[in-house]
Short mmCIF file of C-alpha atoms in Angstrom, two decimals:
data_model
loop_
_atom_site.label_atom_id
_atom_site.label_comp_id
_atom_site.label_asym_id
_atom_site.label_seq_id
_atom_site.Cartn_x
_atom_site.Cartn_y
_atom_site.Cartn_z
CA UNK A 1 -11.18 -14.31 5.04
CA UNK A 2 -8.80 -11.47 4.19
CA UNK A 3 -9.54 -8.33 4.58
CA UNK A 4 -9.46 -7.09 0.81
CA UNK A 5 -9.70 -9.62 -1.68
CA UNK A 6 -8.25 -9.05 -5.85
CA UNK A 7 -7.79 -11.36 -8.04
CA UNK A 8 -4.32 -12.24 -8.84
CA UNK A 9 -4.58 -12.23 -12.16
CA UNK A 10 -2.70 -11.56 -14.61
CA UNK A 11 -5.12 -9.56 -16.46
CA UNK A 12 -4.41 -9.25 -20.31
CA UNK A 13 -6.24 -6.72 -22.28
CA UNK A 14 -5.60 -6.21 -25.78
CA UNK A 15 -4.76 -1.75 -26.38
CA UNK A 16 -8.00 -0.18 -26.70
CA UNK A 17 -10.41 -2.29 -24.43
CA UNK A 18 -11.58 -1.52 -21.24
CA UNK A 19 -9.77 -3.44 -18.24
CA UNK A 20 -12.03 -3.97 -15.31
CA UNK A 21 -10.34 -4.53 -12.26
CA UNK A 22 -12.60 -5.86 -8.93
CA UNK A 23 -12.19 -5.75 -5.31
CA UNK A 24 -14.29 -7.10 -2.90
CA UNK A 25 -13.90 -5.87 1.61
CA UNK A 26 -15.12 -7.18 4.66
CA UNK A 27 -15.01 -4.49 7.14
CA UNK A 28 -19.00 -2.94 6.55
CA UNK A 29 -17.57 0.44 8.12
CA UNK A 30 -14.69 1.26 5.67
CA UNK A 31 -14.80 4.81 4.90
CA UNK A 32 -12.98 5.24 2.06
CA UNK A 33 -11.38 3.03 -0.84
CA UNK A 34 -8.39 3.92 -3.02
CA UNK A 35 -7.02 2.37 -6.16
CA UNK A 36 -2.91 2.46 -6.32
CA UNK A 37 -1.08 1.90 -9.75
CA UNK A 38 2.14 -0.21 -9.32
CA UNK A 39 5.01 -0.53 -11.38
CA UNK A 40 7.76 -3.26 -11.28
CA UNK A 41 10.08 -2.31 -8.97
CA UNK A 42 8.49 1.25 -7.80
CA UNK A 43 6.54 2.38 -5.87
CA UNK A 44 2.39 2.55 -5.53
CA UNK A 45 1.20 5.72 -6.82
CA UNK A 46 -2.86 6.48 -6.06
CA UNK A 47 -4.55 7.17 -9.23
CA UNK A 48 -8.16 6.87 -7.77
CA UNK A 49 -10.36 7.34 -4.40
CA UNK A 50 -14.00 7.05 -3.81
CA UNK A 51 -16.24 6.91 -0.88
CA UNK A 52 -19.27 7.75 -2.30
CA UNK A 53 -21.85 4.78 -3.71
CA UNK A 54 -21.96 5.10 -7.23
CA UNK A 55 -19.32 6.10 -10.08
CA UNK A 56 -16.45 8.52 -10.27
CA UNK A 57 -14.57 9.67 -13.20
CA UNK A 58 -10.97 10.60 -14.05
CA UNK A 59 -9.82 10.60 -17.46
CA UNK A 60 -10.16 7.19 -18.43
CA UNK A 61 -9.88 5.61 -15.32
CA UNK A 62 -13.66 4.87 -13.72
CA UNK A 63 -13.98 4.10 -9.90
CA UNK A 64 -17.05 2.14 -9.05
CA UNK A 65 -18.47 1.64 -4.75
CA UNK A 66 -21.17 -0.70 -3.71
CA UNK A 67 -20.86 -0.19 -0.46
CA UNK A 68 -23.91 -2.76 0.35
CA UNK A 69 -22.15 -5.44 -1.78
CA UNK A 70 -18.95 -4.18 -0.46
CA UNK A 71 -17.07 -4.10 -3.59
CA UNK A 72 -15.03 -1.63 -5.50
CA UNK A 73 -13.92 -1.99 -8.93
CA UNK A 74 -11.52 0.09 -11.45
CA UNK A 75 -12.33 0.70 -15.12
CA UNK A 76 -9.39 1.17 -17.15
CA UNK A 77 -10.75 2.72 -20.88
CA UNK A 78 -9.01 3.21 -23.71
CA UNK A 79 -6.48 0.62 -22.47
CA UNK A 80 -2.43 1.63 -23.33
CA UNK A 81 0.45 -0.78 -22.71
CA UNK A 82 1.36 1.92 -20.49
CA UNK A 83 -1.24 1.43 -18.12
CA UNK A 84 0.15 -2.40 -17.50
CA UNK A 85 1.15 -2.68 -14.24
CA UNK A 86 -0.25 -4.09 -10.40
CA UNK A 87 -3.41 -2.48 -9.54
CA UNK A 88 -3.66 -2.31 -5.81
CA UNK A 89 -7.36 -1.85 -3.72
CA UNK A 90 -6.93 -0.10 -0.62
CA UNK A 91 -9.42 0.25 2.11
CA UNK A 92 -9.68 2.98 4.51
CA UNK A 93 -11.62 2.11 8.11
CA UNK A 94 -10.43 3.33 11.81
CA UNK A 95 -7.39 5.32 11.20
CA UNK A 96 -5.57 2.55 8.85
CA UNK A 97 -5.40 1.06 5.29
CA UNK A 98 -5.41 -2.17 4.06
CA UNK A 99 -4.50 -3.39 1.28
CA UNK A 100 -5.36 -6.08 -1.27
CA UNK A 101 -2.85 -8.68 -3.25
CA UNK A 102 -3.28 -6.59 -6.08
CA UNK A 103 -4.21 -7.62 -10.04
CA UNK A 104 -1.75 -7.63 -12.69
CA UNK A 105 -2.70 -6.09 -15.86
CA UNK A 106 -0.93 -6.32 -18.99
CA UNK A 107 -1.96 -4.44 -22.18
CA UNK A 108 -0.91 -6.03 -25.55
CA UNK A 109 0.17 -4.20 -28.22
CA UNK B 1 8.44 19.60 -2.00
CA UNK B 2 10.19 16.84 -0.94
CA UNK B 3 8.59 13.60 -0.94
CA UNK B 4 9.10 10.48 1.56
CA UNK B 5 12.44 9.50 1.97
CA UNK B 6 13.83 6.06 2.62
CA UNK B 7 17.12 4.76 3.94
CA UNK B 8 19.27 2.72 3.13
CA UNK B 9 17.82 2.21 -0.13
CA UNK B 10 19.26 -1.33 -0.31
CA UNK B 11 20.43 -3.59 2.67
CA UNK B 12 21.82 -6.93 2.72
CA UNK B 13 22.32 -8.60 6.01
CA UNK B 14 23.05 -11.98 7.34
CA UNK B 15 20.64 -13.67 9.34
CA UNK B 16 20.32 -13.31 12.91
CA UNK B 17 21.56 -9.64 12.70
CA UNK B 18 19.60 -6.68 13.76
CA UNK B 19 18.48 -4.16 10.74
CA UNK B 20 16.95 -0.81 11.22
CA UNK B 21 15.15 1.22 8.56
CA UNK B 22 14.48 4.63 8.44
CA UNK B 23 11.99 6.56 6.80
CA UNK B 24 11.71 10.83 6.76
CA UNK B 25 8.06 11.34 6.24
CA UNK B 26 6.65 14.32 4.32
CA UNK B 27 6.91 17.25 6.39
CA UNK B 28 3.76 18.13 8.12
CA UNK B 29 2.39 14.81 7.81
CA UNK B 30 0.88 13.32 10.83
CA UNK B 31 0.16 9.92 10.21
CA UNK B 32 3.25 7.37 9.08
CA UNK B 33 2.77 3.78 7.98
CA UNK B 34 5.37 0.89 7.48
CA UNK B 35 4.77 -1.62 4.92
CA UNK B 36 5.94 -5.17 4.08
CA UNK B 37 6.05 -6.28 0.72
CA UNK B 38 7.38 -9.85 -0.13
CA UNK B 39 8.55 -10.19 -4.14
CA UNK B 40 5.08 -10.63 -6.35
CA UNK B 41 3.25 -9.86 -3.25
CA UNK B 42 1.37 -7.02 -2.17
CA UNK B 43 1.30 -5.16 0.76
CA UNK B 44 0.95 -6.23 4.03
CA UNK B 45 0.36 -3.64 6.77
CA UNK B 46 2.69 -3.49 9.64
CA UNK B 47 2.30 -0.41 11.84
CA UNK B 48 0.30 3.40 11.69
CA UNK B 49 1.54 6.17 13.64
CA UNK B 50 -1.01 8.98 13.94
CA UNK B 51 0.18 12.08 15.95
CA UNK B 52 0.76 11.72 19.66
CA UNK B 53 -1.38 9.05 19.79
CA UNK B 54 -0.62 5.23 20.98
CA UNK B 55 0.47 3.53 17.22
CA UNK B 56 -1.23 0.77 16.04
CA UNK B 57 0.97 -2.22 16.42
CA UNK B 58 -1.65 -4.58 15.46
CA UNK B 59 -0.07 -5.78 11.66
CA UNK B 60 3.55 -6.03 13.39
CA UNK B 61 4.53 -10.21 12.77
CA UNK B 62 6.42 -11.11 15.83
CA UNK B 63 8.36 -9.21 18.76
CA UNK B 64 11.32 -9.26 16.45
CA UNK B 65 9.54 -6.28 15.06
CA UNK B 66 9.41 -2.56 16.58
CA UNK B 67 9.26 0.83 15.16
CA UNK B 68 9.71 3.90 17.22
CA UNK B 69 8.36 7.72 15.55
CA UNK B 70 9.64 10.62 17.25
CA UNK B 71 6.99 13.13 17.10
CA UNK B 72 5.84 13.91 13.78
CA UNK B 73 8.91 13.43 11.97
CA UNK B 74 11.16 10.68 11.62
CA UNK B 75 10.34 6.76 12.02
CA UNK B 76 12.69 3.84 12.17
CA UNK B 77 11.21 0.23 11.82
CA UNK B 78 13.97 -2.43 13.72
CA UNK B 79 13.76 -6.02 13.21
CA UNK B 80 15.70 -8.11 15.67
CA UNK B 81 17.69 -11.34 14.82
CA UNK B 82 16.34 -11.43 10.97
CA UNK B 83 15.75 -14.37 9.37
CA UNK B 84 15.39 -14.97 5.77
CA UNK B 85 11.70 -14.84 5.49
CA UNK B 86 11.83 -10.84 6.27
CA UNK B 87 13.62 -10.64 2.74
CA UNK B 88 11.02 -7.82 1.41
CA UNK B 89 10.44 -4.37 0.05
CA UNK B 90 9.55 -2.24 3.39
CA UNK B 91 7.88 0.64 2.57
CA UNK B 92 6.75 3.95 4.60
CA UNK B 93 4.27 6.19 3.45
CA UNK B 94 3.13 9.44 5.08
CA UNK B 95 -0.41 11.05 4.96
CA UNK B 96 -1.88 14.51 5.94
CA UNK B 97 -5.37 13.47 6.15
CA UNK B 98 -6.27 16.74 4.46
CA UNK B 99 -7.11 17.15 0.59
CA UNK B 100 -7.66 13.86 -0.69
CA UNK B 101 -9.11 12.01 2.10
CA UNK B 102 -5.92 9.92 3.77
CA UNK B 103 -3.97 9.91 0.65
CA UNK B 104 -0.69 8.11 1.01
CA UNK B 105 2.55 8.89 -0.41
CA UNK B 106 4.85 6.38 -0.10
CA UNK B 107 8.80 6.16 -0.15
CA UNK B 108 11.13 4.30 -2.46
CA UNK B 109 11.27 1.89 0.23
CA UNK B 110 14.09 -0.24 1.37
CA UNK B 111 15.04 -3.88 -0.14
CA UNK B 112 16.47 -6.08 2.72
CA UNK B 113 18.10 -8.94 1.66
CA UNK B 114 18.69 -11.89 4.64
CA UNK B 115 21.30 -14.32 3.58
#
């Protein structure tokens, strides 16, 4: 089992609708969880964190924890072609961070 | 500031040559990670420096692999005798641990080629 699991995708959203990206962990202990926007050919850039159960807001961009069903998802509102892109989950336990495949989203115009 | 800094920026190589990649962390940054990342793939850990201490080796994928960090500053990541499978993005990013809890920033990141 890997560590932190994404779907693949890709993920096509039409502008306007919500995106939901998911992300599911097996380490019970991780500490803290991080979602990392990727564009072709550059570099991640974090756009969320949580470690908190619950929701967390940022603009349009809504982090959700379970930590008990040790998943982590990203709501994308609002949806722009802009925000298309690889959507990385990144799990923070014991000093390191792993990360998941990532999800491709693509937002049609 | 200046952010993390990679070098070279692009390397082609043919197999069974050594490589080594450097990365300049943010200044004041303790912690240093290398990253793998094969094309359409995502990122697969290789090694965390963290300080003074002992660096965890554990995502390293053979003894063709070592990466030295002097102090808190500069890192190089060497792979020995490539072969064509380590064709990848490597990628460093450094982290404070302060502010946002282990934020990363990562580097531009080096494209090796193995021909």
């Amino acid at each position: 089992q890997k560590e932190v699991e994404q779907n693949s995708g890709p993920l096509s959203v039409p502008e306007g609708a919500i995106a939901s990206l998911n992300c599911t962990y097996s380490d019970r202990g991780s500490q803290s969880f991080f979602w990392y926007r990727q564009y072709s050919g550059k570099s991640p850039e974090l756009i969320m964190f949580i470690y908190s159960n619950g929701d967390k807001e940022d603009g349009r961009f809504t982090a959700q924890l379970n930590k008990a069903s040790q998943y982590v998802s990203l709501l994308i509102r609002d949806s722009q072609p802009s925000d298309s892109a690889t959507y990385l989950c990144a799990v923070h336990n014991n000093n390191d961070m792993r990360f998941g495949a990532g999800t491709r989203l693509t937002v049609k115009p | 500031g200046a952010g993390v800094s990679q070098s070279p920026s692009n390397k082609v190589t043919e197999k069974g040559k050594d490589v080594e990649l450097r990365c300049d962390p943010i200044s004041g940054h303790t912690a240093l990670y290398w990253y793998r990342q094969r094309l359409g793939q995502g990122l697969e850990f290789l090694i965390y420096f963290q300080g003074n201490s002992a660096p965890d080796k554990s995502g390293l994928p053979s003894d063709r692999f070592s990466a030295e960090r002097t102090g808190e500053s500069v890192s190089t990541l060497t792979i020995q005798r490539t072969q064509q499978e380590d064709s990848a993005v490597y990628l460093c990013a450094s982290s404070s641990g302060q502010g946002v809890p282990y934020e990363q920033y990562f580097g531009p990141g080096t494209r090796l080629t193995v021909t």
